[in-house]
Short mmCIF file of C-alpha atoms in Angstrom, two decimals:
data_model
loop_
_atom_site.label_atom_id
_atom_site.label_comp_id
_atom_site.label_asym_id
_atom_site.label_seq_id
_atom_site.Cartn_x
_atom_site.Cartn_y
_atom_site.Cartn_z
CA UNK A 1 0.00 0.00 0.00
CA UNK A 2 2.09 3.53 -1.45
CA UNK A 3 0.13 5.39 0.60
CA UNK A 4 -0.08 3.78 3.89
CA UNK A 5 4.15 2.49 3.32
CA UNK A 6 4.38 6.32 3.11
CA UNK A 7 2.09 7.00 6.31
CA UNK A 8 3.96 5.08 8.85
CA UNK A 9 6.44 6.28 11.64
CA UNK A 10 7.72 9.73 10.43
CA UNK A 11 4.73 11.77 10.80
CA UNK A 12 6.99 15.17 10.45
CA UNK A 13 7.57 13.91 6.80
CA UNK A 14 4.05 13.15 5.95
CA UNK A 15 2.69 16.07 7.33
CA UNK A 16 4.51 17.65 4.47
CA UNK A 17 1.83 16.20 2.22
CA UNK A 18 -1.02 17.92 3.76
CA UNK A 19 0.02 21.07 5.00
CA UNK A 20 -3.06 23.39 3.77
CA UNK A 21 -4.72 20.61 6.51
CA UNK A 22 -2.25 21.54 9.25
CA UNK A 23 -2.58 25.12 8.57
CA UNK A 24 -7.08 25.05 9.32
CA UNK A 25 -6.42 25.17 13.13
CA UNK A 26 -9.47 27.68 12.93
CA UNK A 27 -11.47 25.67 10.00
CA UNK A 28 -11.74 26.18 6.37
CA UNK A 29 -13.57 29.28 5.53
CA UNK A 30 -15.62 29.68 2.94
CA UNK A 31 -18.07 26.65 3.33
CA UNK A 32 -21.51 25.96 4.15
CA UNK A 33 -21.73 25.21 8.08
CA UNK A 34 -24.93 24.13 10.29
CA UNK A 35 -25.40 27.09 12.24
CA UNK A 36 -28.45 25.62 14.51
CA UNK A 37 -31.65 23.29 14.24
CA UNK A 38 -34.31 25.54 12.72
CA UNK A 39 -36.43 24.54 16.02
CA UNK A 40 -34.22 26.75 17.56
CA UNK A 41 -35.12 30.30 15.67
CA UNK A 42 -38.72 31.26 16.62
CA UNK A 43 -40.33 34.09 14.44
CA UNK A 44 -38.33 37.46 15.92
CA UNK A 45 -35.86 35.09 17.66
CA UNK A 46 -32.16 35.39 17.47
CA UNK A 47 -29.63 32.81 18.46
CA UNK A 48 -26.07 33.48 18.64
CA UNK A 49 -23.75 31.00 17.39
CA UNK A 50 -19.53 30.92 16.26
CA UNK A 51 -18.02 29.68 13.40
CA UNK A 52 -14.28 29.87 12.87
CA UNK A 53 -14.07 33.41 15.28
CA UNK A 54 -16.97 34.83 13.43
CA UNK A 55 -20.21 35.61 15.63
CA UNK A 56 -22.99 35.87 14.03
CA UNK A 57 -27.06 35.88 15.05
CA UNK A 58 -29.67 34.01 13.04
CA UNK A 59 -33.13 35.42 13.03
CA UNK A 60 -36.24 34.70 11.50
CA UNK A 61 -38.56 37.47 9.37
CA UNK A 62 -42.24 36.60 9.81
CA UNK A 63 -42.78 34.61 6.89
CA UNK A 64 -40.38 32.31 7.82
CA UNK A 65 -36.93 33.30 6.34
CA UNK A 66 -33.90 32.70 8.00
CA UNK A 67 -31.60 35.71 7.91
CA UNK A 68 -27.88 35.67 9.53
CA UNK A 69 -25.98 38.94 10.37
CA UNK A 70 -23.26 39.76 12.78
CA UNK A 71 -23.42 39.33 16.27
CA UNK A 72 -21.72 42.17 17.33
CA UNK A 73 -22.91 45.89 17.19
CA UNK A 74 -20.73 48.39 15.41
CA UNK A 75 -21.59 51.06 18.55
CA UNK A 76 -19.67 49.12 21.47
CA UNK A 77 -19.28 45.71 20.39
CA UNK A 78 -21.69 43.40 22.56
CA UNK A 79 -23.44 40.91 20.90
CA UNK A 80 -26.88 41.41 20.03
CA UNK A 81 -27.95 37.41 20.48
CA UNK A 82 -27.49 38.69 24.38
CA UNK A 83 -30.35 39.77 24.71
CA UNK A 84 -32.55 39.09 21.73
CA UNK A 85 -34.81 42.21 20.11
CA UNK A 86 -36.69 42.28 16.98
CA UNK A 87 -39.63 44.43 17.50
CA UNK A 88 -40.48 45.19 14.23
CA UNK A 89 -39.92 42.09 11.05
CA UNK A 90 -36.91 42.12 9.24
CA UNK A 91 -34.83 43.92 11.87
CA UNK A 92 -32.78 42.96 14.85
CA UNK A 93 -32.50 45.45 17.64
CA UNK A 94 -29.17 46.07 20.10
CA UNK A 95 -30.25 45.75 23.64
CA UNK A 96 -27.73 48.15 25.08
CA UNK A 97 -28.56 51.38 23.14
CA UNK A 98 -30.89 50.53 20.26
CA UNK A 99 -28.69 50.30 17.13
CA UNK A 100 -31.90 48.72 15.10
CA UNK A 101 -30.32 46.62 12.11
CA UNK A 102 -32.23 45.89 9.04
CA UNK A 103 -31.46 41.61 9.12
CA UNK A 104 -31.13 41.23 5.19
CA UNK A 105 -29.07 43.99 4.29
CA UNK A 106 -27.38 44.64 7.70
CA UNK A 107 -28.00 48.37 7.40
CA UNK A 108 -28.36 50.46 10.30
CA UNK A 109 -31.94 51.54 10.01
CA UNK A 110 -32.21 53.44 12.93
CA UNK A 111 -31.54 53.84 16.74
CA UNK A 112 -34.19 53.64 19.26
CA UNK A 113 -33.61 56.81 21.16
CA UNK A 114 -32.16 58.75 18.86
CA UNK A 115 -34.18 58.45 15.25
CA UNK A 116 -32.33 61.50 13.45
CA UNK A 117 -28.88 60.29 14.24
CA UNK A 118 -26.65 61.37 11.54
CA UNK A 119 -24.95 58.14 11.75
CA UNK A 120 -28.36 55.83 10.43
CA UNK A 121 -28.01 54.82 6.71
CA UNK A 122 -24.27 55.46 6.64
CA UNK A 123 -23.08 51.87 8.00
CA UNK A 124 -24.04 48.36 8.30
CA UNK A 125 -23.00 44.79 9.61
CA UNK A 126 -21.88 42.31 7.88
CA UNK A 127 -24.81 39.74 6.09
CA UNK A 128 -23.94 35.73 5.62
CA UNK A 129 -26.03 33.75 2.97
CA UNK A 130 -28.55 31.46 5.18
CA UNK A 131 -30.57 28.37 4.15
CA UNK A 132 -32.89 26.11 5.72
CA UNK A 133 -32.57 22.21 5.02
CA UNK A 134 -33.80 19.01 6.41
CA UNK A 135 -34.73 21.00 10.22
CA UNK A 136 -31.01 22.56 9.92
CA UNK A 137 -29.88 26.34 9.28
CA UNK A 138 -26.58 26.50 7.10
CA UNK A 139 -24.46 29.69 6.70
CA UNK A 140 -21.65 30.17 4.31
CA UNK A 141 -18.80 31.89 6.41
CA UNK A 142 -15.68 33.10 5.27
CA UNK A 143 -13.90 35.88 3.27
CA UNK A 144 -15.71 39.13 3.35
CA UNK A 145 -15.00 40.02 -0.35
CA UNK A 146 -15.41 35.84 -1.40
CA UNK A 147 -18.18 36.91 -3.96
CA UNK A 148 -21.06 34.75 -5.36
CA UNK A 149 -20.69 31.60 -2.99
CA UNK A 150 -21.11 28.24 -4.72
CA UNK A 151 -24.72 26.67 -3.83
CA UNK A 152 -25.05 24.90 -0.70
CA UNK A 153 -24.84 20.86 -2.17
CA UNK A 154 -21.40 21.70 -2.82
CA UNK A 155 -20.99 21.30 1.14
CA UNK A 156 -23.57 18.25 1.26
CA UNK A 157 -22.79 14.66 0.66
CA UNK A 158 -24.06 13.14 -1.96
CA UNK A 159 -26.14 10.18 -2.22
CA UNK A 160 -23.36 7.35 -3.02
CA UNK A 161 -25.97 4.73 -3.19
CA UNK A 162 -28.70 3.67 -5.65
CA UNK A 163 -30.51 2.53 -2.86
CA UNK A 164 -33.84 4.62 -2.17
CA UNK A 165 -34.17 3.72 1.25
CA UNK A 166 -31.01 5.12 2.29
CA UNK A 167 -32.14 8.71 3.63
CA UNK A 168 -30.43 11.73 2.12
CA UNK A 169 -30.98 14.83 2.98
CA UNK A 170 -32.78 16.19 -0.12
CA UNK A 171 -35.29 13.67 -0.30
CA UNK A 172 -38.74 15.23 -0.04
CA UNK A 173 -39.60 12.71 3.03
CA UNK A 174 -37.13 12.76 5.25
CA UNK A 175 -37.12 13.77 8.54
CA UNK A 176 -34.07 14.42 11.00
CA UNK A 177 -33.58 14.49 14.64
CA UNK A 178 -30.63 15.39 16.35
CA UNK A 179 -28.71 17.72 18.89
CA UNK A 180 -25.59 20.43 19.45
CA UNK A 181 -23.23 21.09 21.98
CA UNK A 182 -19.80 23.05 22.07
CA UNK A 183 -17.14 20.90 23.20
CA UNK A 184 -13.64 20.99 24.12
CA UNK A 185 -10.92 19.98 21.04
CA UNK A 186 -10.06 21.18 17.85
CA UNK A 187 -12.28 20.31 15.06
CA UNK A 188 -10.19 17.91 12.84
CA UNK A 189 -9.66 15.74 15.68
CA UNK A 190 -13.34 15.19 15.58
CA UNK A 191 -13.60 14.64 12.12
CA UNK A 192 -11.06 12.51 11.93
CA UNK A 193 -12.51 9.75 14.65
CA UNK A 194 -15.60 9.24 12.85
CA UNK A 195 -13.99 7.99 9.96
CA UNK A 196 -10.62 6.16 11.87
CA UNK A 197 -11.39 2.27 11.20
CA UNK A 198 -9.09 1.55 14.38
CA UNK A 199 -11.18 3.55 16.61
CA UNK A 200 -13.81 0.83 17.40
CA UNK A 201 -12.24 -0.59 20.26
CA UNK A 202 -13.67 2.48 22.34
CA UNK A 203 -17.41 1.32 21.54
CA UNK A 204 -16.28 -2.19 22.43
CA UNK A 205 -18.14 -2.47 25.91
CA UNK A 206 -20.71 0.11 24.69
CA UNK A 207 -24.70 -0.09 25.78
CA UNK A 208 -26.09 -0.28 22.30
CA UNK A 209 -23.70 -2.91 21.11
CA UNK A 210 -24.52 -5.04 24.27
CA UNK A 211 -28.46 -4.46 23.71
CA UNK A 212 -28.48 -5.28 20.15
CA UNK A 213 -25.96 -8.16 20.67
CA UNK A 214 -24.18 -6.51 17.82
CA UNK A 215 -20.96 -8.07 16.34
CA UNK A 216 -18.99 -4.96 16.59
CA UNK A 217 -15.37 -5.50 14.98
CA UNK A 218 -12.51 -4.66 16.97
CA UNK A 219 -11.40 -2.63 13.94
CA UNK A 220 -11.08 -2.79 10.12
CA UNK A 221 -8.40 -4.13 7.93
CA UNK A 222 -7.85 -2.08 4.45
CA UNK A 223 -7.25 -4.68 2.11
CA UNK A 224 -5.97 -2.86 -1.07
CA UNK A 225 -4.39 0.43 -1.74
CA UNK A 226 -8.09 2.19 -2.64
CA UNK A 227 -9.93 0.39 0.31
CA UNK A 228 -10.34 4.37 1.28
CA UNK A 229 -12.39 6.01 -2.17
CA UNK A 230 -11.69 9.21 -2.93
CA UNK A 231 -14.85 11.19 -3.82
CA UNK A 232 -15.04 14.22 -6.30
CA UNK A 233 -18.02 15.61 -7.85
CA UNK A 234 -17.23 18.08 -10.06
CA UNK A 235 -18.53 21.10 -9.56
CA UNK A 236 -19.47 19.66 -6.30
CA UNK A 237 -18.14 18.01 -2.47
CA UNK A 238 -15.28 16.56 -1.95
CA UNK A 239 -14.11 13.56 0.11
CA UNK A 240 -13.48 10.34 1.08
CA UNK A 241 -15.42 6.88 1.93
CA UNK A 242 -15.04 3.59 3.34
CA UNK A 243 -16.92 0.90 2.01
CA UNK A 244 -16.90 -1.69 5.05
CA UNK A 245 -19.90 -3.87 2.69
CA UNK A 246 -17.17 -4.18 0.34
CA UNK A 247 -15.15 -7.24 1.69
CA UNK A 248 -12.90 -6.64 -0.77
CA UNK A 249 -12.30 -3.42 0.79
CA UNK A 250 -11.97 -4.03 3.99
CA UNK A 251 -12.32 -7.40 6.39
CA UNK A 252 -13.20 -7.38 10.20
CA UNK A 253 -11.35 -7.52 12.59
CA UNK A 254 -12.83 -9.59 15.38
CA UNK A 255 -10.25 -10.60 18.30
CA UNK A 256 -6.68 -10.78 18.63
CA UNK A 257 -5.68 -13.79 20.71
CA UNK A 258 -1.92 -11.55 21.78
CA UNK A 259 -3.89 -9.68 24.40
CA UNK A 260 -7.11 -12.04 24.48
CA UNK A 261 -9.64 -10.08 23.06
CA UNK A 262 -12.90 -10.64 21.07
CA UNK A 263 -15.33 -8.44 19.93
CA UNK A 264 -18.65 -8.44 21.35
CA UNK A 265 -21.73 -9.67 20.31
CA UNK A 266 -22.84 -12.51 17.65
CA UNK A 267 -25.39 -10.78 15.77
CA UNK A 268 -24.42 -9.88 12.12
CA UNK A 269 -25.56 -6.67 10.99
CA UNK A 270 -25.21 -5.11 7.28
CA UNK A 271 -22.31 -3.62 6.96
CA UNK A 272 -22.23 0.28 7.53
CA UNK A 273 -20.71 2.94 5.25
CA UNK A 274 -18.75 5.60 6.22
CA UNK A 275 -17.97 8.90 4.41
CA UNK A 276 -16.23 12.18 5.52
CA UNK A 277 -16.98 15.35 3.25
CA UNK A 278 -15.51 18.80 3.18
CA UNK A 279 -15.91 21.53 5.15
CA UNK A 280 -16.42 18.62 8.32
CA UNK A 281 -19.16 15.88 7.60
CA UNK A 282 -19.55 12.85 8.39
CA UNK A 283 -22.29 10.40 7.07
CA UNK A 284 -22.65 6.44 8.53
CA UNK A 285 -25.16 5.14 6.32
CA UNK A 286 -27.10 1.88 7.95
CA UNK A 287 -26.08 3.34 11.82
CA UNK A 288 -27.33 3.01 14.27
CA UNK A 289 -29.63 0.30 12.79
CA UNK A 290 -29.96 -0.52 8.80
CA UNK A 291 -32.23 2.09 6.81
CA UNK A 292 -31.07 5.12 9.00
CA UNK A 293 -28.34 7.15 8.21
CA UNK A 294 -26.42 9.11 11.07
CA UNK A 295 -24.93 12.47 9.92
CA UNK A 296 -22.38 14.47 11.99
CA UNK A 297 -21.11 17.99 11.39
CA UNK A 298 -17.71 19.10 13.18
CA UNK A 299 -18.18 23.10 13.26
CA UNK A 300 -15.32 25.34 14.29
CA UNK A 301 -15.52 27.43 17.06
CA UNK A 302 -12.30 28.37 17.52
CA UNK A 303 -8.61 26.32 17.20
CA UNK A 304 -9.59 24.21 20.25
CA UNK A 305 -13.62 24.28 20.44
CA UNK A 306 -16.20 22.83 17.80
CA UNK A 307 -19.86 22.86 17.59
CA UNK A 308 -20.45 19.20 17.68
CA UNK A 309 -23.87 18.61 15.58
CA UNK A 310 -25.32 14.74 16.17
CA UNK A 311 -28.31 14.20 13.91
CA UNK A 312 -30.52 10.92 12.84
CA UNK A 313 -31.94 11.13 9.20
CA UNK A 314 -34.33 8.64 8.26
CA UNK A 315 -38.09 8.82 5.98
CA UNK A 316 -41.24 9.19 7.16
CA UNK A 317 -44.28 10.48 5.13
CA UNK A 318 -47.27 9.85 6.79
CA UNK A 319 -48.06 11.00 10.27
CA UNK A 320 -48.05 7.94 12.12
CA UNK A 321 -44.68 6.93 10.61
CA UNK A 322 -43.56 10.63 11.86
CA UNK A 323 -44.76 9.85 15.40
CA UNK A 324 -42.95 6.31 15.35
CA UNK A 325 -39.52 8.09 14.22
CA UNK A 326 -39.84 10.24 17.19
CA UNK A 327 -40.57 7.54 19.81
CA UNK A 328 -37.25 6.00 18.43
CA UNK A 329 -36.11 9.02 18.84
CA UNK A 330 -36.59 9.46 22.12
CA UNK A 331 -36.55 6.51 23.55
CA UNK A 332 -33.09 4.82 21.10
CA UNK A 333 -31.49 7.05 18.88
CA UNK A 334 -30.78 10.10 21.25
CA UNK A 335 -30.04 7.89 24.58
CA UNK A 336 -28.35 5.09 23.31
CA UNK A 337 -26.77 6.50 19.82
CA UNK A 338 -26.20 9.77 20.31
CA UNK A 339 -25.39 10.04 23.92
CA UNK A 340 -24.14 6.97 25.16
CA UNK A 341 -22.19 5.52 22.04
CA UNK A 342 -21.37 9.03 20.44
CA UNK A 343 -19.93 9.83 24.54
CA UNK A 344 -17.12 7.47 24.29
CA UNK A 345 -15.80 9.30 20.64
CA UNK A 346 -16.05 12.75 22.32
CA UNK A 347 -14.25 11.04 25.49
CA UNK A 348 -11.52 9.81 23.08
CA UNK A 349 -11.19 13.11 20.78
CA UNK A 350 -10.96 15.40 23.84
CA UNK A 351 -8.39 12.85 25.52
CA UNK A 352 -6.68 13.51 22.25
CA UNK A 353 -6.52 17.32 22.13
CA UNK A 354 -3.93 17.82 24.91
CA UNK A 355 -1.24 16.15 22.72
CA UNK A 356 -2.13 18.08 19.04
CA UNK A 357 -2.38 21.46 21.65
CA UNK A 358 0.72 21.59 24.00
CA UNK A 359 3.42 18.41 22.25
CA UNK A 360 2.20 19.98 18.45
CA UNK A 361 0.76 16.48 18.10
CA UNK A 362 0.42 16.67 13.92
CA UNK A 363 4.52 16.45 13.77
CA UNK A 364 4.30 14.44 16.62
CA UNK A 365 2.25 11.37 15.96
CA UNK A 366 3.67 7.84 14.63
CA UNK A 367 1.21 6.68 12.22
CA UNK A 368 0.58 3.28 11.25
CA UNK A 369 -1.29 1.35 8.32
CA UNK A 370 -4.62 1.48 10.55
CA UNK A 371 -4.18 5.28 9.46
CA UNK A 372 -4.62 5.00 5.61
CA UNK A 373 -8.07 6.53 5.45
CA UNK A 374 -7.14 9.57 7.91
CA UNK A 375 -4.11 10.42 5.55
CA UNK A 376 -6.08 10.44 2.61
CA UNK A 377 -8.80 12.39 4.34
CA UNK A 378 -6.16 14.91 5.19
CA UNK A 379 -5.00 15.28 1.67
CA UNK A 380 -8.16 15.29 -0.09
CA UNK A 381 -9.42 18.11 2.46
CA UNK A 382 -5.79 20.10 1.99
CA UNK A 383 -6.66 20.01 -1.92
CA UNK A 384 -10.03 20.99 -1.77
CA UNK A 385 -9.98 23.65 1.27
CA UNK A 386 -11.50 27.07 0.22
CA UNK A 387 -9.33 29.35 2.71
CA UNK A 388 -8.73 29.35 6.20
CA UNK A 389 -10.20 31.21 9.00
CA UNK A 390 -8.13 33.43 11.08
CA UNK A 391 -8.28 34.10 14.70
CA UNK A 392 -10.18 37.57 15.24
CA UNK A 393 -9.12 38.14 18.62
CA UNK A 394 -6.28 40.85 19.12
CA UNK A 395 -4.44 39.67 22.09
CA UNK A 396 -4.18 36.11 21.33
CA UNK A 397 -2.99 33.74 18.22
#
């Protein structure tokens, strides 16, 4: 295998061939992120949320539309998600001194106690472009001058399957459930765990494997150079898959008789697919049960926080099939999936941080052939990348 041969031991070396990757401490700008569930922006709400050191507030005009602006007011900086205002549609009000912002062109339309200011219609915030998919809000952050941005699929996986019951998020029935919380490590550590195949010994004593007596490998064995497939749509996302139903791909790995260990479980299930897609996506089709695909965005917050989005797609179109999703929801996907199971990759990517943050862990890591996928992850993302955020703070990097 060329590119696992090259992978292994002197990680200084093969850094080299991804350094665009090294460089995104802070994220690649100029994507499509989740900003929030749309659940979350009432009519008039705002909710204030970071990508890569930007702030910015989502709000929603009366008729629905989802408008995103800058969190910060140009009089004396506090943000205006604070201490939401929107008292009349289509504007977002400060809190502190009533800089009134119009939410769709980010002009200043007026100030509350002081209507003949000179300064109203001379300056604005900064607008992001904002669109609503599949109960999620996306916002393309980045350069200020960027221009046009490219339409929001370029930043969605694709459907890689010809199967129809594999959910996707622009299919007219589906229906998602899922969560968000900020957590402690830097982004492409995250990334990079969903789609490790040597990773699966942390799930090894996990709840749902044990209640669905699920033959969990202990990890998975690339069996050919391309085991990892690159994907690029022209004109569209980038990047990369593993096709664990492929046994030509890749073969189980269920104990290892050196330290005594076997994989729990004797139930076979059909083999899941895993794909990780540029800016920070992950899809598992067939997980946590066959006919359910789990998607997972890695936001950055900063260079050591992301906004960790969890979310279950799967279809429903009637509305008793819509109730029965969210009984599973509540009572499987979220405890067991999401929670439980998703608890020990956030213990092990957090665990992981300290080394990549203080030891500069991505010139300081011996790789081995367990590691193919992650490398070519790393390159495809360091070839695709659109720019890189910068920190915005001025007394820190």
């Amino acid at each position: 295998m060329a590119l696992t041969e090259s992978a292994i031991g002197n990680s200084g070396k093969v850094a080299r061939q991804y350094a665009p990757y090294v460089q995104a401490d802070w994220g690649f700008a100029n994507h499509w992120y989740p900003a929030c569930f749309s659940d979350e922006v009432a009519v008039r709400g705002v909710v204030g949320v970071t990508i890569g050191g930007h702030d910015i507030a989502i709000t929603r005009e009366d008729d629905g539309t989802v408008r995103a602006i800058s969190d910060r007011c140009l009089h004396r900086g506090v943000k205006l998600s604070a201490k939401p205002m929107c008292f009349a549609n289509k504007t977002v009000t400060c809190w502190y001194h009533g800089y009134t912002y119009n939410a769709e062109s980010g002009n200043l339309d007026t100030i509350v106690g002081s209507p003949d200011d000179k300064l109203i219609n001379t300056v604005s915030v900064r607008t992001y472009p904002a669109e609503e998919v599949a109960g999620l809000i996306f916002v393309f952050v980045g350069d200020d001058d960027y221009g046009t941005p490219p339409p929001l699929d370029t930043d969605l996986p694709v459907k890689v399957t010809d199967n129809d019951d594999t959910p996707h998020f622009r299919d007219a029935k589906i229906v998602t459930r899922g969560l968000r919380r900020k957590l402690y490590g830097n982004w492409r550590l995250a990334a990079e765990n969903g789609l490790d195949p040597s990773h699966l010994l942390v799930h090894w004593d996990n709840q749902i494997v044990v209640a669905l007596d699920r033959a969990m490998p202990l990890g998975m064995k690339a069996m050919k150079d391309d085991a990892t497939e690159l994907l690029d749509v022209e004109n569209g996302p980038k990047g990369v898959m593993n096709r664990y139903d492929l046994p030509e791909n890749y073969q189980p790995v269920f104990e290892n008789p050196i330290v005594d260990i076997k994989a729990r479980g004797t139930t076979m299930f059909k083999p899941f697919r895993v794909s990780l897609w540029l800016p920070g996506i992950l899809m598992v089709e067939d997980w946590p049960i066959p006919g359910v695909t789990q998607y997972e965005f890695y936001v950055p917050i900063d260079d050591h926080h992301h906004m960790y989005f969890e979310v279950i797609a799967d279809h429903a179109s009637t509305e008793d099939e819509k109730k029965e999703f969210e009984f599973k929801y509540k009572n499987f996907y979220e405890p067991l999936g999401l929670l439980n199971f998703n608890n020990n990759d956030v213990f092990a990517r957090e665990a992981t941080e300290e080394h990549y943050e203080r030891f500069d862990g991505w010139n300081n890591e011996v790789l081995a052939d367990a590691d193919f996928s992650v490398v070519a992850w790393r390159k495809q993302a360091a070839k695709h990348g659109r720019g890189f955020f910068q920190s915005p703070y001025f007394d820190e990097d």
